[in-house]
Amino acid sequence: MEEKHYDLIILGSGCAGLTAAIYAARAQLRTLILENDVPGGQAAYAWNVENYPGILQIDGAQLMAKMLAQAEKSGAEIKCTGVQEANLISPQKQIITSQGIYTAPAVILATGAAPRKAGFQGEAEYTGKGVSYCGVCDGAFFKGKEVFVIGGGNSAASEAMYLTRFTDCVTMLVRKGQLRCEKSAEDALRRDSRIRVMLNTQLQAVSGNGCIEELMLRDSITGEITPYYPKGGSAGVFVYVGREPNTRLFDGQLTLDAQGYIPTDENMAASLPGVFAAGDIRPKLLRQIVTAAADGAVAAAAAARYLEEKKSFGA
Ligand code: NDP
């Protein structure tokens, strides 16, 4: 197992982590990015990004590939290896991975958030057999079939529109009496005859023989449950009901809020010295590529200042 020391370790290579790496490496910090999965984070699955300033339109995977290249060109090192343990309390932070043990006096936690489960019966059993959390990854499996999108936020709206590439039979199941997405997205949904929005409707259960052949729909107002049999015999269910922070590794060491997010001050400092958090892992109003990138830049600058002060005081 290799053992290596850095100035700064960044956990996570989504837009917050990669932006932090660009800024930290350019500030001459020996910077390591550790990634459990493939680089790029959730934004790499966005099929269309139109609100990152300066770029009119880009595929999420392409944007994240550019950020990764920029981080590496700036001098940051990246290792894709399973992080098993993060010891954040002592002044030298220690990160244990399947490949080696890495230490640094400062860390930036940018592990983001993962899709939240909707909680209907059969959700776990039918994941990969009709239930999906990624339209970009799985949409093509449902060519010409009926698909359901659970949720009424911006993600659900965007995925419903994306899925019309494969089918003209998309139904959004929204548990309340209104959508939560932006007005422009709502207008686009209503204009598209391939998309049907069912308000006050919850998915109660899915079942079938190896694929989803029956959906039980619950009226949120009356509580009435009605079975639905998709046209063509089977359907896809895409769940977009928000995200949950990936903070399990840090629980018990850092202050987390009631939802498990890491509160920070305005300079992204978390509750332990030398520990910073950036991106979707923080409580915030707007989880976007641009806000994650901004967090990453601030966290890197704050980490650089922290290291400088530590040096001046001979700590
Ligand atoms: P949101 O939290 O905005 O929306 C979640 C949706 O899922 C809500 O309609 C919510 O309903 C519903 N929901 C939650 N739990 C359940 C459940 N168990 N069963 C059924 N429905 C449920 O999450 P998003 O992932 O859509 O967005 C996260 C953030 O990312 C937001 O800030 C959003 O603006 C941003 N975003 C921006 C985009 C863009 O501008 N290009 C694209 C995608 C996301 P209810 O209202 O009843 O709680």
Tab-separated table of C-alpha atoms and ligand atoms in Angstrom:
chain	number	residue	atom	x	y	z
A	1	MET	CA	0.000	0.000	0.000
A	2	GLU	CA	1.456	3.360	-0.917
A	3	GLU	CA	1.707	6.140	1.687
A	4	LYS	CA	1.899	9.742	0.471
A	5	HIS	CA	1.655	13.209	1.936
A	6	TYR	CA	0.051	16.231	0.272
A	7	ASP	CA	-0.811	19.831	1.197
A	8	LEU	CA	-4.451	19.303	0.352
A	9	ILE	CA	-6.679	16.309	-0.306
A	10	ILE	CA	-9.990	16.803	-2.074
A	11	LEU	CA	-12.603	14.080	-1.755
A	12	GLY	CA	-14.855	13.955	-4.804
A	13	SER	CA	-14.326	14.982	-8.408
A	14	GLY	CA	-17.590	16.663	-9.340
A	15	CYS	CA	-17.594	20.348	-10.258
A	16	ALA	CA	-16.897	21.476	-6.665
A	17	GLY	CA	-13.934	19.114	-6.246
A	18	LEU	CA	-12.438	19.785	-9.678
A	19	THR	CA	-12.780	23.562	-9.359
A	20	ALA	CA	-11.160	23.395	-5.905
A	21	ALA	CA	-8.339	21.360	-7.463
A	22	ILE	CA	-7.806	23.915	-10.256
A	23	TYR	CA	-7.561	26.776	-7.751
A	24	ALA	CA	-5.449	24.837	-5.214
A	25	ALA	CA	-2.956	23.525	-7.762
A	26	ARG	CA	-2.619	26.985	-9.292
A	27	ALA	CA	-1.857	28.278	-5.774
A	28	GLN	CA	1.038	25.775	-5.762
A	29	LEU	CA	-0.508	23.396	-3.231
A	30	ARG	CA	0.402	19.733	-3.703
A	31	THR	CA	-3.131	18.579	-4.366
A	32	LEU	CA	-4.647	15.108	-4.530
A	33	ILE	CA	-8.215	14.437	-5.656
A	34	LEU	CA	-9.684	11.124	-4.524
A	35	GLU	CA	-12.689	9.764	-6.392
A	36	ASN	CA	-14.635	6.593	-5.536
A	37	ASP	CA	-16.269	6.297	-8.908
A	38	VAL	CA	-15.442	7.831	-12.294
A	39	PRO	CA	-14.487	11.542	-12.370
A	40	GLY	CA	-17.137	14.138	-13.147
A	41	GLY	CA	-19.810	13.626	-10.497
A	42	GLN	CA	-23.538	14.044	-11.097
A	43	ALA	CA	-23.124	16.835	-13.655
A	44	ALA	CA	-21.486	14.343	-16.022
A	45	TYR	CA	-24.933	12.701	-16.360
A	46	ALA	CA	-26.692	15.924	-17.364
A	47	TRP	CA	-27.532	15.603	-21.049
A	48	ASN	CA	-27.835	19.323	-21.600
A	49	VAL	CA	-26.365	22.214	-19.624
A	50	GLU	CA	-27.574	25.650	-20.710
A	51	ASN	CA	-27.055	27.755	-17.600
A	52	TYR	CA	-23.306	27.689	-17.012
A	53	PRO	CA	-22.243	31.272	-17.762
A	54	GLY	CA	-20.189	31.745	-20.890
A	55	ILE	CA	-21.215	28.426	-22.420
A	56	LEU	CA	-24.431	28.553	-24.409
A	57	GLN	CA	-24.996	24.819	-24.451
A	58	ILE	CA	-22.891	21.786	-23.576
A	59	ASP	CA	-23.265	18.144	-22.719
A	60	GLY	CA	-22.554	17.574	-18.975
A	61	ALA	CA	-20.025	14.816	-19.658
A	62	GLN	CA	-18.108	17.104	-22.024
A	63	LEU	CA	-18.062	19.979	-19.536
A	64	MET	CA	-16.791	17.725	-16.758
A	65	ALA	CA	-14.114	16.195	-19.017
A	66	LYS	CA	-12.861	19.735	-19.668
A	67	MET	CA	-12.820	20.523	-15.915
A	68	LEU	CA	-10.870	17.327	-15.227
A	69	ALA	CA	-8.339	18.131	-17.940
A	70	GLN	CA	-7.969	21.648	-16.532
A	71	ALA	CA	-7.407	20.321	-12.975
A	72	GLU	CA	-4.734	17.905	-14.207
A	73	LYS	CA	-3.095	20.570	-16.375
A	74	SER	CA	-2.952	22.839	-13.322
A	75	GLY	CA	-0.928	20.158	-11.528
A	76	ALA	CA	-3.484	18.299	-9.391
A	77	GLU	CA	-3.180	14.534	-9.134
A	78	ILE	CA	-6.284	12.354	-9.307
A	79	LYS	CA	-6.716	8.797	-8.045
A	80	CYS	CA	-9.890	6.800	-8.597
A	81	THR	CA	-9.921	4.469	-5.638
A	82	GLY	CA	-12.454	3.451	-3.012
A	83	VAL	CA	-12.191	5.691	0.045
A	84	GLN	CA	-12.646	3.444	3.078
A	85	GLU	CA	-11.987	5.804	5.963
A	86	ALA	CA	-11.503	9.533	6.489
A	87	ASN	CA	-9.910	10.541	9.789
A	88	LEU	CA	-10.505	14.257	10.026
A	89	ILE	CA	-10.021	15.077	13.692
A	90	SER	CA	-6.228	15.142	14.116
A	91	PRO	CA	-4.187	18.010	12.587
A	92	GLN	CA	-2.854	15.623	9.919
A	93	LYS	CA	-5.951	14.340	8.158
A	94	GLN	CA	-5.643	10.739	7.039
A	95	ILE	CA	-7.578	9.188	4.181
A	96	ILE	CA	-7.434	5.409	3.823
A	97	THR	CA	-8.277	3.998	0.410
A	98	SER	CA	-8.051	0.589	-1.217
A	99	GLN	CA	-4.859	1.778	-2.961
A	100	GLY	CA	-3.010	3.596	-0.178
A	101	ILE	CA	-2.982	5.930	2.802
A	102	TYR	CA	-2.877	9.646	2.089
A	103	THR	CA	-2.320	12.453	4.579
A	104	ALA	CA	-2.601	16.249	4.448
A	105	PRO	CA	-3.135	19.099	6.916
A	106	ALA	CA	-6.203	20.268	4.961
A	107	VAL	CA	-9.059	18.515	3.193
A	108	ILE	CA	-11.970	19.654	1.077
A	109	LEU	CA	-15.031	17.410	1.245
A	110	ALA	CA	-16.838	17.531	-2.081
A	111	THR	CA	-18.511	14.132	-2.232
A	112	GLY	CA	-21.841	15.569	-3.335
A	113	ALA	CA	-25.175	13.878	-3.026
A	114	ALA	CA	-26.802	10.704	-4.369
A	115	PRO	CA	-30.337	10.180	-5.723
A	116	ARG	CA	-32.980	9.862	-3.027
A	117	LYS	CA	-35.293	6.838	-3.115
A	118	ALA	CA	-39.004	7.550	-3.626
A	119	GLY	CA	-40.087	4.825	-1.214
A	120	PHE	CA	-42.658	2.853	-3.273
A	121	GLN	CA	-43.025	-0.913	-2.930
A	122	GLY	CA	-40.772	-2.762	-5.356
A	123	GLU	CA	-38.357	0.192	-5.778
A	124	ALA	CA	-35.271	-1.763	-4.699
A	125	GLU	CA	-36.351	-5.046	-6.278
A	126	TYR	CA	-37.017	-3.474	-9.697
A	127	THR	CA	-33.950	-1.199	-9.770
A	128	GLY	CA	-32.222	-2.166	-13.002
A	129	LYS	CA	-35.391	-4.026	-14.114
A	130	GLY	CA	-37.476	-0.966	-14.914
A	131	VAL	CA	-36.656	1.426	-12.087
A	132	SER	CA	-33.825	3.846	-12.862
A	133	TYR	CA	-32.274	6.992	-11.397
A	134	CYS	CA	-30.582	8.092	-14.629
A	135	GLY	CA	-32.404	8.837	-17.863
A	136	VAL	CA	-29.148	9.460	-19.723
A	137	CYS	CA	-27.872	6.010	-18.717
A	138	ASP	CA	-31.060	3.964	-19.145
A	139	GLY	CA	-33.510	5.941	-21.312
A	140	ALA	CA	-32.593	4.028	-24.473
A	141	PHE	CA	-33.752	0.736	-22.882
A	142	PHE	CA	-37.303	2.066	-23.002
A	143	LYS	CA	-37.506	2.993	-26.678
A	144	GLY	CA	-41.170	3.195	-27.686
A	145	LYS	CA	-42.345	2.155	-24.208
A	146	GLU	CA	-44.356	4.043	-21.666
A	147	VAL	CA	-42.205	5.742	-19.033
A	148	PHE	CA	-43.041	7.395	-15.734
A	149	VAL	CA	-41.013	10.111	-14.053
A	150	ILE	CA	-41.456	10.493	-10.306
A	151	GLY	CA	-41.060	14.048	-8.949
A	152	GLY	CA	-41.962	17.588	-9.905
A	153	GLY	CA	-38.679	19.472	-9.481
A	154	ASN	CA	-36.248	20.730	-12.122
A	155	SER	CA	-34.531	17.351	-12.399
A	156	ALA	CA	-37.792	15.509	-13.018
A	157	ALA	CA	-38.895	18.114	-15.577
A	158	SER	CA	-35.575	17.973	-17.403
A	159	GLU	CA	-35.593	14.163	-17.473
A	160	ALA	CA	-39.190	14.015	-18.694
A	161	MET	CA	-38.154	16.205	-21.638
A	162	TYR	CA	-35.033	14.125	-22.248
A	163	LEU	CA	-37.003	10.873	-22.281
A	164	THR	CA	-39.131	12.106	-25.209
A	165	ARG	CA	-36.078	11.220	-27.322
A	166	PHE	CA	-37.039	7.593	-26.834
A	167	THR	CA	-40.789	7.587	-26.436
A	168	ASP	CA	-43.783	9.827	-26.938
A	169	CYS	CA	-45.491	8.481	-23.837
A	170	VAL	CA	-43.969	10.122	-20.747
A	171	THR	CA	-46.011	10.617	-17.573
A	172	MET	CA	-44.827	12.695	-14.636
A	173	LEU	CA	-46.237	11.590	-11.295
A	174	VAL	CA	-46.285	14.578	-8.932
A	175	ARG	CA	-47.418	13.983	-5.370
A	176	LYS	CA	-48.622	17.531	-4.681
A	177	GLY	CA	-51.060	19.750	-6.535
A	178	GLN	CA	-48.265	21.702	-8.212
A	179	LEU	CA	-44.884	21.265	-9.834
A	180	ARG	CA	-41.778	22.596	-8.098
A	181	CYS	CA	-39.712	23.242	-11.249
A	182	GLU	CA	-39.048	26.655	-12.804
A	183	LYS	CA	-41.924	28.316	-14.643
A	184	SER	CA	-40.117	28.055	-18.005
A	185	ALA	CA	-39.706	24.280	-17.537
A	186	GLU	CA	-43.356	23.938	-16.542
A	187	ASP	CA	-44.426	25.817	-19.671
A	188	ALA	CA	-42.230	23.586	-21.832
A	189	LEU	CA	-43.768	20.471	-20.259
A	190	ARG	CA	-47.288	21.724	-20.842
A	191	ARG	CA	-46.515	22.540	-24.492
A	192	ASP	CA	-45.210	19.042	-25.195
A	193	SER	CA	-47.998	16.645	-26.151
A	194	ARG	CA	-45.736	13.662	-25.457
A	195	ILE	CA	-45.652	14.549	-21.753
A	196	ARG	CA	-48.582	14.109	-19.393
A	197	VAL	CA	-48.411	15.585	-15.879
A	198	MET	CA	-50.495	13.799	-13.238
A	199	LEU	CA	-50.733	16.011	-10.160
A	200	ASN	CA	-51.693	14.704	-6.698
A	201	THR	CA	-50.530	11.253	-7.717
A	202	GLN	CA	-48.076	8.992	-5.945
A	203	LEU	CA	-46.594	5.737	-7.097
A	204	GLN	CA	-47.495	3.204	-4.429
A	205	ALA	CA	-46.038	0.003	-5.885
A	206	VAL	CA	-44.640	-1.639	-9.006
A	207	SER	CA	-44.812	-5.321	-9.871
A	208	GLY	CA	-44.427	-7.714	-12.779
A	209	ASN	CA	-42.581	-10.716	-14.035
A	210	GLY	CA	-38.970	-9.465	-14.240
A	211	CYS	CA	-40.079	-6.055	-15.533
A	212	ILE	CA	-42.676	-3.466	-14.526
A	213	GLU	CA	-46.067	-4.675	-15.752
A	214	GLU	CA	-48.310	-3.069	-13.166
A	215	LEU	CA	-48.186	0.240	-11.293
A	216	MET	CA	-50.372	1.071	-8.314
A	217	LEU	CA	-51.190	4.784	-8.344
A	218	ARG	CA	-52.442	6.554	-5.238
A	219	ASP	CA	-54.519	9.719	-5.326
A	220	SER	CA	-52.842	11.985	-2.721
A	221	ILE	CA	-56.159	13.705	-1.911
A	222	THR	CA	-58.634	10.835	-1.677
A	223	GLY	CA	-56.141	8.056	-0.882
A	224	GLU	CA	-57.742	5.923	-3.594
A	225	ILE	CA	-55.410	3.361	-5.166
A	226	THR	CA	-55.827	2.411	-8.826
A	227	PRO	CA	-53.868	-0.200	-10.787
A	228	TYR	CA	-52.362	0.896	-14.096
A	229	TYR	CA	-51.254	-1.466	-16.864
A	230	PRO	CA	-48.794	0.217	-19.252
A	231	LYS	CA	-49.374	0.157	-22.983
A	232	GLY	CA	-47.115	-2.389	-24.657
A	233	GLY	CA	-47.013	-4.511	-21.476
A	234	SER	CA	-44.113	-2.955	-19.569
A	235	ALA	CA	-42.861	0.445	-18.466
A	236	GLY	CA	-39.859	2.322	-17.143
A	237	VAL	CA	-39.940	4.338	-13.914
A	238	PHE	CA	-37.394	7.151	-13.518
A	239	VAL	CA	-37.055	8.506	-10.002
A	240	TYR	CA	-36.083	12.182	-9.580
A	241	VAL	CA	-37.147	13.137	-6.064
A	242	GLY	CA	-34.064	15.026	-4.899
A	243	ARG	CA	-30.755	13.949	-3.455
A	244	GLU	CA	-29.155	12.854	-0.196
A	245	PRO	CA	-25.688	14.006	0.869
A	246	ASN	CA	-22.798	11.530	0.753
A	247	THR	CA	-21.568	12.234	4.282
A	248	ARG	CA	-21.618	8.749	5.858
A	249	LEU	CA	-17.793	8.654	6.129
A	250	PHE	CA	-17.718	11.883	8.140
A	251	ASP	CA	-20.622	11.225	10.502
A	252	GLY	CA	-19.557	11.421	14.161
A	253	GLN	CA	-16.522	13.605	13.385
A	254	LEU	CA	-18.046	16.750	11.950
A	255	THR	CA	-21.196	18.715	12.671
A	256	LEU	CA	-23.902	17.690	10.186
A	257	ASP	CA	-27.353	19.247	9.926
A	258	ALA	CA	-30.612	17.315	10.408
A	259	GLN	CA	-30.599	16.232	6.724
A	260	GLY	CA	-26.959	15.095	6.905
A	261	TYR	CA	-25.471	18.072	5.007
A	262	ILE	CA	-22.265	19.774	6.245
A	263	PRO	CA	-22.846	23.347	7.440
A	264	THR	CA	-19.943	25.712	6.763
A	265	ASP	CA	-19.123	29.359	7.249
A	266	GLU	CA	-18.976	31.665	4.221
A	267	ASN	CA	-15.419	30.483	3.514
A	268	MET	CA	-16.547	26.836	3.333
A	269	ALA	CA	-14.895	25.958	6.682
A	270	ALA	CA	-16.641	23.054	8.416
A	271	SER	CA	-16.660	22.440	12.175
A	272	LEU	CA	-13.088	21.053	12.373
A	273	PRO	CA	-9.876	23.036	11.701
A	274	GLY	CA	-8.457	22.291	8.261
A	275	VAL	CA	-11.707	20.733	7.004
A	276	PHE	CA	-13.663	22.520	4.270
A	277	ALA	CA	-16.780	21.451	2.385
A	278	ALA	CA	-17.933	22.463	-1.094
A	279	GLY	CA	-20.781	21.793	-3.502
A	280	ASP	CA	-23.957	19.760	-3.033
A	281	ILE	CA	-22.730	18.389	0.292
A	282	ARG	CA	-23.516	21.778	1.917
A	283	PRO	CA	-26.983	23.053	2.845
A	284	LYS	CA	-27.907	25.601	0.150
A	285	LEU	CA	-30.732	27.119	-1.806
A	286	LEU	CA	-29.457	26.317	-5.267
A	287	ARG	CA	-27.569	23.165	-6.236
A	288	GLN	CA	-26.119	23.949	-9.629
A	289	ILE	CA	-22.826	23.511	-11.462
A	290	VAL	CA	-22.103	27.206	-11.078
A	291	THR	CA	-22.736	27.239	-7.309
A	292	ALA	CA	-20.664	24.080	-6.788
A	293	ALA	CA	-17.811	25.585	-8.794
A	294	ALA	CA	-18.004	28.795	-6.747
A	295	ASP	CA	-17.870	26.796	-3.500
A	296	GLY	CA	-14.850	24.870	-4.783
A	297	ALA	CA	-12.936	28.045	-5.625
A	298	VAL	CA	-13.660	29.608	-2.230
A	299	ALA	CA	-12.799	26.379	-0.359
A	300	ALA	CA	-9.435	26.145	-2.143
A	301	ALA	CA	-8.589	29.778	-1.365
A	302	ALA	CA	-9.610	29.295	2.286
A	303	ALA	CA	-7.569	26.074	2.536
A	304	ALA	CA	-4.521	27.863	1.072
A	305	ARG	CA	-4.922	30.662	3.611
A	306	TYR	CA	-5.345	28.144	6.449
A	307	LEU	CA	-2.115	26.360	5.435
A	308	GLU	CA	-0.258	29.675	5.152
A	309	GLU	CA	-1.379	30.742	8.641
A	310	LYS	CA	-0.459	27.342	10.083
A	311	LYS	CA	3.040	27.756	8.597
A	312	SER	CA	3.436	31.309	9.958
A	313	PHE	CA	2.508	30.163	13.450
A	314	GLY	CA	4.859	27.171	13.152
A	315	ALA	CA	2.027	24.731	13.778
B	1	NDP	P1	-36.175	19.021	-5.780
B	1	NDP	O1	-35.988	18.834	-4.319
B	1	NDP	O2	-36.199	20.388	-6.355
B	1	NDP	O3	-37.564	18.331	-6.215
B	1	NDP	C1	-37.907	17.049	-5.757
B	1	NDP	C2	-39.277	16.684	-6.297
B	1	NDP	O4	-39.553	15.333	-5.925
B	1	NDP	C3	-40.401	17.528	-5.729
B	1	NDP	O5	-41.426	17.651	-6.692
B	1	NDP	C4	-40.886	16.672	-4.554
B	1	NDP	O6	-42.229	16.847	-4.248
B	1	NDP	C5	-40.730	15.282	-5.137
B	1	NDP	N1	-40.577	14.246	-4.117
B	1	NDP	C6	-39.729	14.233	-3.063
B	1	NDP	N2	-39.825	13.056	-2.392
B	1	NDP	C7	-40.763	12.324	-3.048
B	1	NDP	C8	-41.303	11.025	-2.865
B	1	NDP	N3	-40.902	10.220	-1.873
B	1	NDP	N4	-42.243	10.579	-3.726
B	1	NDP	C9	-42.654	11.363	-4.735
B	1	NDP	N5	-42.194	12.606	-4.990
B	1	NDP	C10	-41.247	13.077	-4.140
B	1	NDP	O7	-35.057	18.090	-6.430
B	1	NDP	P2	-34.353	18.140	-7.878
B	1	NDP	O8	-33.469	16.956	-7.903
B	1	NDP	O9	-35.374	18.276	-8.943
B	1	NDP	O10	-33.472	19.452	-7.869
B	1	NDP	C11	-32.436	19.644	-6.894
B	1	NDP	C12	-31.808	21.038	-7.120
B	1	NDP	O11	-31.147	21.078	-8.378
B	1	NDP	C13	-32.841	22.161	-7.129
B	1	NDP	O12	-32.263	23.292	-6.518
B	1	NDP	C14	-33.053	22.401	-8.607
B	1	NDP	O13	-33.482	23.711	-8.897
B	1	NDP	C15	-31.668	22.121	-9.174
B	1	NDP	N6	-31.728	21.699	-10.582
B	1	NDP	C16	-31.605	22.654	-11.545
B	1	NDP	C17	-31.625	22.328	-12.901
B	1	NDP	C18	-31.490	23.421	-13.913
B	1	NDP	O14	-31.788	24.551	-13.630
B	1	NDP	N7	-30.994	23.128	-15.101
B	1	NDP	C19	-31.754	20.934	-13.353
B	1	NDP	C20	-31.919	20.009	-12.260
B	1	NDP	C21	-31.898	20.394	-10.929
B	1	NDP	P3	-42.746	17.962	-3.211
B	1	NDP	O15	-42.780	19.260	-3.954
B	1	NDP	O16	-44.071	17.413	-2.851
B	1	NDP	O17	-41.790	17.943	-2.047
